[in-house]
Amino acid sequence: MRGLFVTGTDTDVGKSVVAASICAALAARGDRVAAFKPVVTGLDEEPDEFGRDHELLASAANAGQSASDVTPHVFGPAVSPHLAAELAGVTLEPGELVAAARGQARAAGAEGASGENLLVCEGVGGLMVPITPGYLVRDLAVDLALPVVVAARPALGTINHTLLTIEAARAGGLAVAGVVMTPWPNQPTPMERSNRDTIARLGDVSVTGLPRTTPDRLAEGGAVLPVYEWL
Ligand SMILES: Nc1ncnc2c1ncn2[C@@H]1O[C@H](COP(=O)(O)OP(=O)(O)O)[C@@H](O)[C@H]1O
Ligand SMILES: [Mg+2]
């Protein structure tokens, strides 16, 4: 299985927009890609213009998945997955999540340019978020053996959050494919440009800006992402 694991420096930072843009870009280039998200929380909240994560990912990927195929677990409260599961009286099993992700990748079929199954997995929150009390989002990325793409804000504070995320990824043995600053402004300020250059230099990582996009123009936005260099 090949693919990418999309994490972020925080919640609400653009992981879903980036993951869906990657799926749309791969689909537009003729690859067949499946999407996965281990747990979706916050169904009690109103969705934004991009909709629920699993719905957005199901529509951006092209392996014929339904929203419920994309994620095995949904919870109402907008809290960490380990707490959402506890509140619901559900026990999440890491092995089942890994198997579910691989199963969805198989659903994509071996039609990618490489002949391997192709999966884009969106994490939950950031890398150090617990899925179960003892199993972090980072552990899932390691178990799936996927390189990570880090969604980050262009704004003040992003240097620290992004470099911490890169360090945590590498400390766990993960390869960092790249950072995506999102939404990247049409006319970035000197500080935003500096943030991007500083992260690239200190993080020794490629940084791409994803311009503001909309749910029906994901492939257009995704076309700027170097997805085949990351894979
Ligand atoms: N490239 C982008 N184009 C448009 N909106 C964006 C973009 N990147 C981030 N956003 C905004 O950020 C919000 C959070 O993004 P989302 O992908 O849902 O974050 P996460 O998955 O990390 O919680 C979105 O509702 C959207 O308003
Ligand atoms: Mg999301």
PDB file of C-alpha atoms and ligand atoms in Angstrom:
ATOM      1  CA  MET A   1       0.000   0.000   0.000  1.00  0.00           C
ATOM      2  CA  ARG A   2       1.236   3.488  -0.818  1.00  0.00           C
ATOM      3  CA  GLY A   3      -0.271   6.737   0.281  1.00  0.00           C
ATOM      4  CA  LEU A   4      -0.034   9.713   2.556  1.00  0.00           C
ATOM      5  CA  PHE A   5      -1.037  10.398   6.136  1.00  0.00           C
ATOM      6  CA  VAL A   6      -2.323  13.956   6.497  1.00  0.00           C
ATOM      7  CA  THR A   7      -1.768  15.394   9.929  1.00  0.00           C
ATOM      8  CA  GLY A   8      -1.834  18.963  11.175  1.00  0.00           C
ATOM      9  CA  THR A   9      -0.373  21.281  13.744  1.00  0.00           C
ATOM     10  CA  ASP A  10      -3.774  21.531  15.431  1.00  0.00           C
ATOM     11  CA  THR A  11      -7.442  20.827  14.965  1.00  0.00           C
ATOM     12  CA  ASP A  12      -9.276  23.047  12.431  1.00  0.00           C
ATOM     13  CA  VAL A  13      -6.029  23.803  10.630  1.00  0.00           C
ATOM     14  CA  GLY A  14      -6.935  22.473   7.172  1.00  0.00           C
ATOM     15  CA  LYS A  15      -6.214  18.715   7.301  1.00  0.00           C
ATOM     16  CA  SER A  16      -9.484  17.786   5.620  1.00  0.00           C
ATOM     17  CA  VAL A  17      -9.122  20.426   2.923  1.00  0.00           C
ATOM     18  CA  VAL A  18      -5.551  19.256   2.248  1.00  0.00           C
ATOM     19  CA  ALA A  19      -6.450  15.532   2.331  1.00  0.00           C
ATOM     20  CA  ALA A  20      -9.418  16.075   0.006  1.00  0.00           C
ATOM     21  CA  SER A  21      -7.286  18.209  -2.334  1.00  0.00           C
ATOM     22  CA  ILE A  22      -4.680  15.422  -2.503  1.00  0.00           C
ATOM     23  CA  CYS A  23      -7.412  12.867  -3.297  1.00  0.00           C
ATOM     24  CA  ALA A  24      -8.890  15.128  -5.963  1.00  0.00           C
ATOM     25  CA  ALA A  25      -5.477  15.774  -7.503  1.00  0.00           C
ATOM     26  CA  LEU A  26      -4.684  12.045  -7.683  1.00  0.00           C
ATOM     27  CA  ALA A  27      -8.112  11.290  -9.132  1.00  0.00           C
ATOM     28  CA  ALA A  28      -7.721  14.054 -11.714  1.00  0.00           C
ATOM     29  CA  ARG A  29      -4.422  12.488 -12.846  1.00  0.00           C
ATOM     30  CA  GLY A  30      -6.120   9.121 -13.367  1.00  0.00           C
ATOM     31  CA  ASP A  31      -5.110   7.314 -10.191  1.00  0.00           C
ATOM     32  CA  ARG A  32      -7.644   5.431  -8.125  1.00  0.00           C
ATOM     33  CA  VAL A  33      -7.409   6.507  -4.501  1.00  0.00           C
ATOM     34  CA  ALA A  34      -9.270   5.599  -1.328  1.00  0.00           C
ATOM     35  CA  ALA A  35      -9.603   7.791   1.748  1.00  0.00           C
ATOM     36  CA  PHE A  36      -9.681   6.878   5.417  1.00  0.00           C
ATOM     37  CA  LYS A  37     -10.173   8.625   8.739  1.00  0.00           C
ATOM     38  CA  PRO A  38      -9.984   6.468  11.877  1.00  0.00           C
ATOM     39  CA  VAL A  39     -12.503   8.441  13.921  1.00  0.00           C
ATOM     40  CA  VAL A  40     -14.724  11.452  13.205  1.00  0.00           C
ATOM     41  CA  THR A  41     -15.783  13.449  16.245  1.00  0.00           C
ATOM     42  CA  GLY A  42     -17.927  16.567  16.581  1.00  0.00           C
ATOM     43  CA  LEU A  43     -21.032  15.458  14.711  1.00  0.00           C
ATOM     44  CA  ASP A  44     -23.008  17.477  17.258  1.00  0.00           C
ATOM     45  CA  GLU A  45     -21.522  20.670  15.762  1.00  0.00           C
ATOM     46  CA  GLU A  46     -22.692  22.352  12.548  1.00  0.00           C
ATOM     47  CA  PRO A  47     -20.409  21.379   9.631  1.00  0.00           C
ATOM     48  CA  ASP A  48     -18.562  24.103   7.687  1.00  0.00           C
ATOM     49  CA  GLU A  49     -18.888  24.698   3.909  1.00  0.00           C
ATOM     50  CA  PHE A  50     -16.695  21.648   3.246  1.00  0.00           C
ATOM     51  CA  GLY A  51     -19.068  19.359   5.153  1.00  0.00           C
ATOM     52  CA  ARG A  52     -18.190  16.471   7.451  1.00  0.00           C
ATOM     53  CA  ASP A  53     -14.688  15.079   7.071  1.00  0.00           C
ATOM     54  CA  HIS A  54     -15.791  11.591   5.989  1.00  0.00           C
ATOM     55  CA  GLU A  55     -18.334  12.994   3.508  1.00  0.00           C
ATOM     56  CA  LEU A  56     -15.788  15.378   2.001  1.00  0.00           C
ATOM     57  CA  LEU A  57     -13.174  12.621   1.725  1.00  0.00           C
ATOM     58  CA  ALA A  58     -15.633  10.135   0.193  1.00  0.00           C
ATOM     59  CA  SER A  59     -16.563  12.622  -2.511  1.00  0.00           C
ATOM     60  CA  ALA A  60     -12.968  13.690  -3.235  1.00  0.00           C
ATOM     61  CA  ALA A  61     -11.599  10.136  -3.473  1.00  0.00           C
ATOM     62  CA  ASN A  62     -12.652   7.965  -6.394  1.00  0.00           C
ATOM     63  CA  ALA A  63     -12.725   4.401  -5.114  1.00  0.00           C
ATOM     64  CA  GLY A  64     -16.498   4.282  -4.850  1.00  0.00           C
ATOM     65  CA  GLN A  65     -16.508   4.635  -1.080  1.00  0.00           C
ATOM     66  CA  SER A  66     -19.486   5.880   0.887  1.00  0.00           C
ATOM     67  CA  ALA A  67     -18.914   8.263   3.792  1.00  0.00           C
ATOM     68  CA  SER A  68     -19.381   5.371   6.205  1.00  0.00           C
ATOM     69  CA  ASP A  69     -16.693   3.392   4.353  1.00  0.00           C
ATOM     70  CA  VAL A  70     -14.225   6.235   4.940  1.00  0.00           C
ATOM     71  CA  THR A  71     -14.523   6.078   8.725  1.00  0.00           C
ATOM     72  CA  PRO A  72     -15.450   3.196  11.004  1.00  0.00           C
ATOM     73  CA  HIS A  73     -16.302   5.445  13.984  1.00  0.00           C
ATOM     74  CA  VAL A  74     -18.317   8.643  14.381  1.00  0.00           C
ATOM     75  CA  PHE A  75     -19.065  10.423  17.650  1.00  0.00           C
ATOM     76  CA  GLY A  76     -21.141  13.485  18.533  1.00  0.00           C
ATOM     77  CA  PRO A  77     -19.000  15.416  21.002  1.00  0.00           C
ATOM     78  CA  ALA A  78     -16.179  17.599  19.655  1.00  0.00           C
ATOM     79  CA  VAL A  79     -13.543  16.049  21.896  1.00  0.00           C
ATOM     80  CA  SER A  80     -10.455  13.866  21.525  1.00  0.00           C
ATOM     81  CA  PRO A  81     -11.256  10.404  20.097  1.00  0.00           C
ATOM     82  CA  HIS A  82     -10.193   8.612  23.287  1.00  0.00           C
ATOM     83  CA  LEU A  83     -12.663  10.673  25.314  1.00  0.00           C
ATOM     84  CA  ALA A  84     -15.419  10.504  22.683  1.00  0.00           C
ATOM     85  CA  ALA A  85     -15.169   6.716  22.707  1.00  0.00           C
ATOM     86  CA  GLU A  86     -15.139   6.586  26.494  1.00  0.00           C
ATOM     87  CA  LEU A  87     -18.246   8.812  26.698  1.00  0.00           C
ATOM     88  CA  ALA A  88     -20.003   6.519  24.207  1.00  0.00           C
ATOM     89  CA  GLY A  89     -18.916   3.370  26.039  1.00  0.00           C
ATOM     90  CA  VAL A  90     -17.039   2.166  22.964  1.00  0.00           C
ATOM     91  CA  THR A  91     -13.635   0.489  22.970  1.00  0.00           C
ATOM     92  CA  LEU A  92     -11.513   1.418  19.962  1.00  0.00           C
ATOM     93  CA  GLU A  93      -9.097  -1.312  18.854  1.00  0.00           C
ATOM     94  CA  PRO A  94      -5.925  -0.110  17.123  1.00  0.00           C
ATOM     95  CA  GLY A  95      -5.591  -3.367  15.192  1.00  0.00           C
ATOM     96  CA  GLU A  96      -9.094  -2.974  13.803  1.00  0.00           C
ATOM     97  CA  LEU A  97      -8.379   0.594  12.707  1.00  0.00           C
ATOM     98  CA  VAL A  98      -5.230  -0.504  10.874  1.00  0.00           C
ATOM     99  CA  ALA A  99      -7.117  -3.364   9.225  1.00  0.00           C
ATOM    100  CA  ALA A 100      -9.986  -1.057   8.262  1.00  0.00           C
ATOM    101  CA  ALA A 101      -7.556   1.410   6.648  1.00  0.00           C
ATOM    102  CA  ARG A 102      -5.863  -1.355   4.680  1.00  0.00           C
ATOM    103  CA  GLY A 103      -9.255  -2.726   3.668  1.00  0.00           C
ATOM    104  CA  GLN A 104     -10.288   0.645   2.263  1.00  0.00           C
ATOM    105  CA  ALA A 105      -6.999   0.890   0.364  1.00  0.00           C
ATOM    106  CA  ARG A 106      -7.731  -2.501  -1.189  1.00  0.00           C
ATOM    107  CA  ALA A 107     -11.094  -1.098  -2.236  1.00  0.00           C
ATOM    108  CA  ALA A 108      -9.147   1.377  -4.365  1.00  0.00           C
ATOM    109  CA  GLY A 109      -7.799  -1.568  -6.334  1.00  0.00           C
ATOM    110  CA  ALA A 110      -4.300  -1.839  -7.742  1.00  0.00           C
ATOM    111  CA  GLU A 111      -4.919   0.732 -10.439  1.00  0.00           C
ATOM    112  CA  GLY A 112      -2.536   3.485  -9.378  1.00  0.00           C
ATOM    113  CA  ALA A 113       0.339   4.327 -11.700  1.00  0.00           C
ATOM    114  CA  SER A 114       2.574   2.293  -9.375  1.00  0.00           C
ATOM    115  CA  GLY A 115       0.222  -0.689  -9.409  1.00  0.00           C
ATOM    116  CA  GLU A 116      -0.191  -0.470  -5.655  1.00  0.00           C
ATOM    117  CA  ASN A 117      -3.222   0.382  -3.571  1.00  0.00           C
ATOM    118  CA  LEU A 118      -3.372   4.087  -2.853  1.00  0.00           C
ATOM    119  CA  LEU A 119      -4.678   5.518   0.428  1.00  0.00           C
ATOM    120  CA  VAL A 120      -4.964   9.031   1.814  1.00  0.00           C
ATOM    121  CA  CYS A 121      -5.539   8.899   5.553  1.00  0.00           C
ATOM    122  CA  GLU A 122      -6.539  11.975   7.530  1.00  0.00           C
ATOM    123  CA  GLY A 123      -5.505  11.967  11.168  1.00  0.00           C
ATOM    124  CA  VAL A 124      -7.520  13.393  14.040  1.00  0.00           C
ATOM    125  CA  GLY A 125      -6.314  16.612  15.676  1.00  0.00           C
ATOM    126  CA  GLY A 126      -2.506  16.410  15.664  1.00  0.00           C
ATOM    127  CA  LEU A 127       0.050  13.615  15.910  1.00  0.00           C
ATOM    128  CA  MET A 128       0.038  13.382  19.711  1.00  0.00           C
ATOM    129  CA  VAL A 129      -3.736  13.053  20.043  1.00  0.00           C
ATOM    130  CA  PRO A 130      -4.831   9.815  21.746  1.00  0.00           C
ATOM    131  CA  ILE A 131      -7.132   7.563  19.732  1.00  0.00           C
ATOM    132  CA  THR A 132      -7.264   5.225  22.712  1.00  0.00           C
ATOM    133  CA  PRO A 133      -5.700   6.040  26.095  1.00  0.00           C
ATOM    134  CA  GLY A 134      -2.426   4.440  24.973  1.00  0.00           C
ATOM    135  CA  TYR A 135      -2.476   4.691  21.182  1.00  0.00           C
ATOM    136  CA  LEU A 136      -1.723   8.013  19.530  1.00  0.00           C
ATOM    137  CA  VAL A 137      -2.504   9.272  16.025  1.00  0.00           C
ATOM    138  CA  ARG A 138       1.250   9.008  15.449  1.00  0.00           C
ATOM    139  CA  ASP A 139       1.129   5.280  16.252  1.00  0.00           C
ATOM    140  CA  LEU A 140      -1.488   4.800  13.548  1.00  0.00           C
ATOM    141  CA  ALA A 141       0.684   6.613  10.997  1.00  0.00           C
ATOM    142  CA  VAL A 142       3.589   4.343  11.992  1.00  0.00           C
ATOM    143  CA  ASP A 143       1.441   1.197  11.753  1.00  0.00           C
ATOM    144  CA  LEU A 144       0.219   2.236   8.295  1.00  0.00           C
ATOM    145  CA  ALA A 145       3.835   3.057   7.311  1.00  0.00           C
ATOM    146  CA  LEU A 146       2.750   6.170   5.434  1.00  0.00           C
ATOM    147  CA  PRO A 147       4.761   9.378   5.045  1.00  0.00           C
ATOM    148  CA  VAL A 148       3.106  12.363   6.666  1.00  0.00           C
ATOM    149  CA  VAL A 149       1.969  15.649   5.175  1.00  0.00           C
ATOM    150  CA  VAL A 150       1.556  18.402   7.764  1.00  0.00           C
ATOM    151  CA  ALA A 151      -1.243  20.945   7.323  1.00  0.00           C
ATOM    152  CA  ALA A 152      -0.219  24.221   8.953  1.00  0.00           C
ATOM    153  CA  ARG A 153      -1.483  27.775   9.242  1.00  0.00           C
ATOM    154  CA  PRO A 154       0.440  30.558   7.508  1.00  0.00           C
ATOM    155  CA  ALA A 155      -0.086  32.876  10.490  1.00  0.00           C
ATOM    156  CA  LEU A 156       1.889  33.876  13.565  1.00  0.00           C
ATOM    157  CA  GLY A 157       2.648  30.861  15.768  1.00  0.00           C
ATOM    158  CA  THR A 158       3.037  28.427  12.927  1.00  0.00           C
ATOM    159  CA  ILE A 159       6.832  28.124  13.065  1.00  0.00           C
ATOM    160  CA  ASN A 160       6.727  26.627  16.533  1.00  0.00           C
ATOM    161  CA  HIS A 161       3.692  24.412  15.945  1.00  0.00           C
ATOM    162  CA  THR A 162       4.992  23.119  12.631  1.00  0.00           C
ATOM    163  CA  LEU A 163       8.554  22.422  13.782  1.00  0.00           C
ATOM    164  CA  LEU A 164       7.211  20.635  16.874  1.00  0.00           C
ATOM    165  CA  THR A 165       5.013  18.473  14.670  1.00  0.00           C
ATOM    166  CA  ILE A 166       7.923  17.647  12.351  1.00  0.00           C
ATOM    167  CA  GLU A 167      10.093  16.715  15.340  1.00  0.00           C
ATOM    168  CA  ALA A 168       7.378  14.526  16.809  1.00  0.00           C
ATOM    169  CA  ALA A 169       6.895  12.790  13.472  1.00  0.00           C
ATOM    170  CA  ARG A 170      10.585  12.093  12.985  1.00  0.00           C
ATOM    171  CA  ALA A 171      11.074  11.057  16.606  1.00  0.00           C
ATOM    172  CA  GLY A 172       8.415   8.414  15.999  1.00  0.00           C
ATOM    173  CA  GLY A 173      10.236   7.169  12.916  1.00  0.00           C
ATOM    174  CA  LEU A 174       7.918   8.771  10.372  1.00  0.00           C
ATOM    175  CA  ALA A 175       9.052  10.337   7.122  1.00  0.00           C
ATOM    176  CA  VAL A 176       7.809  13.883   6.643  1.00  0.00           C
ATOM    177  CA  ALA A 177       6.856  14.235   2.983  1.00  0.00           C
ATOM    178  CA  GLY A 178       6.036  17.907   3.189  1.00  0.00           C
ATOM    179  CA  VAL A 179       4.248  20.793   4.870  1.00  0.00           C
ATOM    180  CA  VAL A 180       1.208  22.517   3.383  1.00  0.00           C
ATOM    181  CA  MET A 181       0.450  26.052   4.533  1.00  0.00           C
ATOM    182  CA  THR A 182      -3.269  26.536   4.107  1.00  0.00           C
ATOM    183  CA  PRO A 183      -5.044  28.641   3.008  1.00  0.00           C
ATOM    184  CA  TRP A 184      -2.051  30.319   1.394  1.00  0.00           C
ATOM    185  CA  PRO A 185      -2.947  33.952   0.604  1.00  0.00           C
ATOM    186  CA  ASN A 186      -2.753  35.371  -2.918  1.00  0.00           C
ATOM    187  CA  GLN A 187      -0.643  38.175  -1.531  1.00  0.00           C
ATOM    188  CA  PRO A 188       1.258  36.789   1.427  1.00  0.00           C
ATOM    189  CA  THR A 189       2.653  39.249   3.941  1.00  0.00           C
ATOM    190  CA  PRO A 190       6.392  39.401   4.575  1.00  0.00           C
ATOM    191  CA  MET A 191       5.775  37.480   7.807  1.00  0.00           C
ATOM    192  CA  GLU A 192       3.878  34.701   6.012  1.00  0.00           C
ATOM    193  CA  ARG A 193       6.664  34.391   3.438  1.00  0.00           C
ATOM    194  CA  SER A 194       9.212  34.329   6.217  1.00  0.00           C
ATOM    195  CA  ASN A 195       7.235  31.675   8.105  1.00  0.00           C
ATOM    196  CA  ARG A 196       7.253  29.481   5.025  1.00  0.00           C
ATOM    197  CA  ASP A 197      10.992  29.922   4.369  1.00  0.00           C
ATOM    198  CA  THR A 198      11.892  29.480   8.027  1.00  0.00           C
ATOM    199  CA  ILE A 199       9.945  26.224   8.332  1.00  0.00           C
ATOM    200  CA  ALA A 200      11.537  24.914   5.136  1.00  0.00           C
ATOM    201  CA  ARG A 201      15.033  25.773   6.402  1.00  0.00           C
ATOM    202  CA  LEU A 202      14.793  24.751  10.060  1.00  0.00           C
ATOM    203  CA  GLY A 203      12.573  21.752   9.336  1.00  0.00           C
ATOM    204  CA  ASP A 204      14.614  20.668   6.305  1.00  0.00           C
ATOM    205  CA  VAL A 205      11.327  20.049   4.535  1.00  0.00           C
ATOM    206  CA  SER A 206       9.487  21.141   1.410  1.00  0.00           C
ATOM    207  CA  VAL A 207       6.702  23.634   2.097  1.00  0.00           C
ATOM    208  CA  THR A 208       3.852  24.265  -0.339  1.00  0.00           C
ATOM    209  CA  GLY A 209       1.122  26.885  -0.125  1.00  0.00           C
ATOM    210  CA  LEU A 210      -2.406  25.692  -0.878  1.00  0.00           C
ATOM    211  CA  PRO A 211      -4.484  28.651  -2.103  1.00  0.00           C
ATOM    212  CA  ARG A 212      -8.021  29.179  -0.838  1.00  0.00           C
ATOM    213  CA  THR A 213     -10.273  26.641  -2.520  1.00  0.00           C
ATOM    214  CA  THR A 214     -13.910  25.534  -2.428  1.00  0.00           C
ATOM    215  CA  PRO A 215     -15.524  22.091  -2.174  1.00  0.00           C
ATOM    216  CA  ASP A 216     -16.213  21.983  -5.933  1.00  0.00           C
ATOM    217  CA  ARG A 217     -12.713  23.156  -6.939  1.00  0.00           C
ATOM    218  CA  LEU A 218     -10.544  20.776  -4.939  1.00  0.00           C
ATOM    219  CA  ALA A 219      -8.736  19.308  -7.949  1.00  0.00           C
ATOM    220  CA  GLU A 220      -7.755  22.781  -9.101  1.00  0.00           C
ATOM    221  CA  GLY A 221      -6.314  23.596  -5.705  1.00  0.00           C
ATOM    222  CA  GLY A 222      -4.737  20.161  -5.395  1.00  0.00           C
ATOM    223  CA  ALA A 223      -2.931  20.620  -8.723  1.00  0.00           C
ATOM    224  CA  VAL A 224      -0.376  22.857  -6.957  1.00  0.00           C
ATOM    225  CA  LEU A 225       0.513  20.080  -4.490  1.00  0.00           C
ATOM    226  CA  PRO A 226       3.556  17.930  -5.403  1.00  0.00           C
ATOM    227  CA  VAL A 227       1.667  14.727  -4.629  1.00  0.00           C
ATOM    228  CA  TYR A 228       3.831  12.456  -6.780  1.00  0.00           C
ATOM    229  CA  GLU A 229       6.997  13.758  -5.134  1.00  0.00           C
ATOM    230  CA  TRP A 230       5.489  13.024  -1.740  1.00  0.00           C
ATOM    231  CA  LEU A 231       4.311   9.502  -2.563  1.00  0.00           C
TER     232      LEU A 231
HETATM  233  N1  LIG B   1      -7.102  25.978   1.265  1.00  0.00           N
HETATM  234  C1  LIG B   1      -8.224  26.328   1.918  1.00  0.00           C
HETATM  235  N2  LIG B   1      -9.280  26.840   1.260  1.00  0.00           N
HETATM  236  C2  LIG B   1     -10.386  27.200   1.892  1.00  0.00           C
HETATM  237  N3  LIG B   1     -10.577  27.087   3.213  1.00  0.00           N
HETATM  238  C3  LIG B   1      -9.574  26.567   3.947  1.00  0.00           C
HETATM  239  C4  LIG B   1      -8.350  26.150   3.341  1.00  0.00           C
HETATM  240  N4  LIG B   1      -7.550  25.680   4.314  1.00  0.00           N
HETATM  241  C5  LIG B   1      -8.221  25.777   5.467  1.00  0.00           C
HETATM  242  N5  LIG B   1      -9.448  26.322   5.267  1.00  0.00           N
HETATM  243  C6  LIG B   1     -10.444  26.655   6.291  1.00  0.00           C
HETATM  244  O1  LIG B   1     -10.091  26.029   7.501  1.00  0.00           O
HETATM  245  C7  LIG B   1     -11.208  25.356   8.054  1.00  0.00           C
HETATM  246  C8  LIG B   1     -10.727  24.107   8.742  1.00  0.00           C
HETATM  247  O2  LIG B   1     -10.247  23.220   7.772  1.00  0.00           O
HETATM  248  P1  LIG B   1     -10.360  21.649   7.979  1.00  0.00           P
HETATM  249  O3  LIG B   1      -9.737  21.048   6.784  1.00  0.00           O
HETATM  250  O4  LIG B   1     -11.747  21.258   8.312  1.00  0.00           O
HETATM  251  O5  LIG B   1      -9.437  21.486   9.277  1.00  0.00           O
HETATM  252  P2  LIG B   1      -9.091  20.163  10.089  1.00  0.00           P
HETATM  253  O6  LIG B   1      -9.396  18.990   9.215  1.00  0.00           O
HETATM  254  O7  LIG B   1      -7.626  20.283  10.405  1.00  0.00           O
HETATM  255  O8  LIG B   1      -9.913  20.216  11.338  1.00  0.00           O
HETATM  256  C9  LIG B   1     -12.132  25.096   6.879  1.00  0.00           C
HETATM  257  O9  LIG B   1     -13.462  25.156   7.254  1.00  0.00           O
HETATM  258  C10 LIG B   1     -11.835  26.211   5.946  1.00  0.00           C
HETATM  259  O10 LIG B   1     -12.668  27.298   6.276  1.00  0.00           O
HETATM  260 MG    MG B   2     -10.654  17.384   9.469  1.00  0.00          MG
END
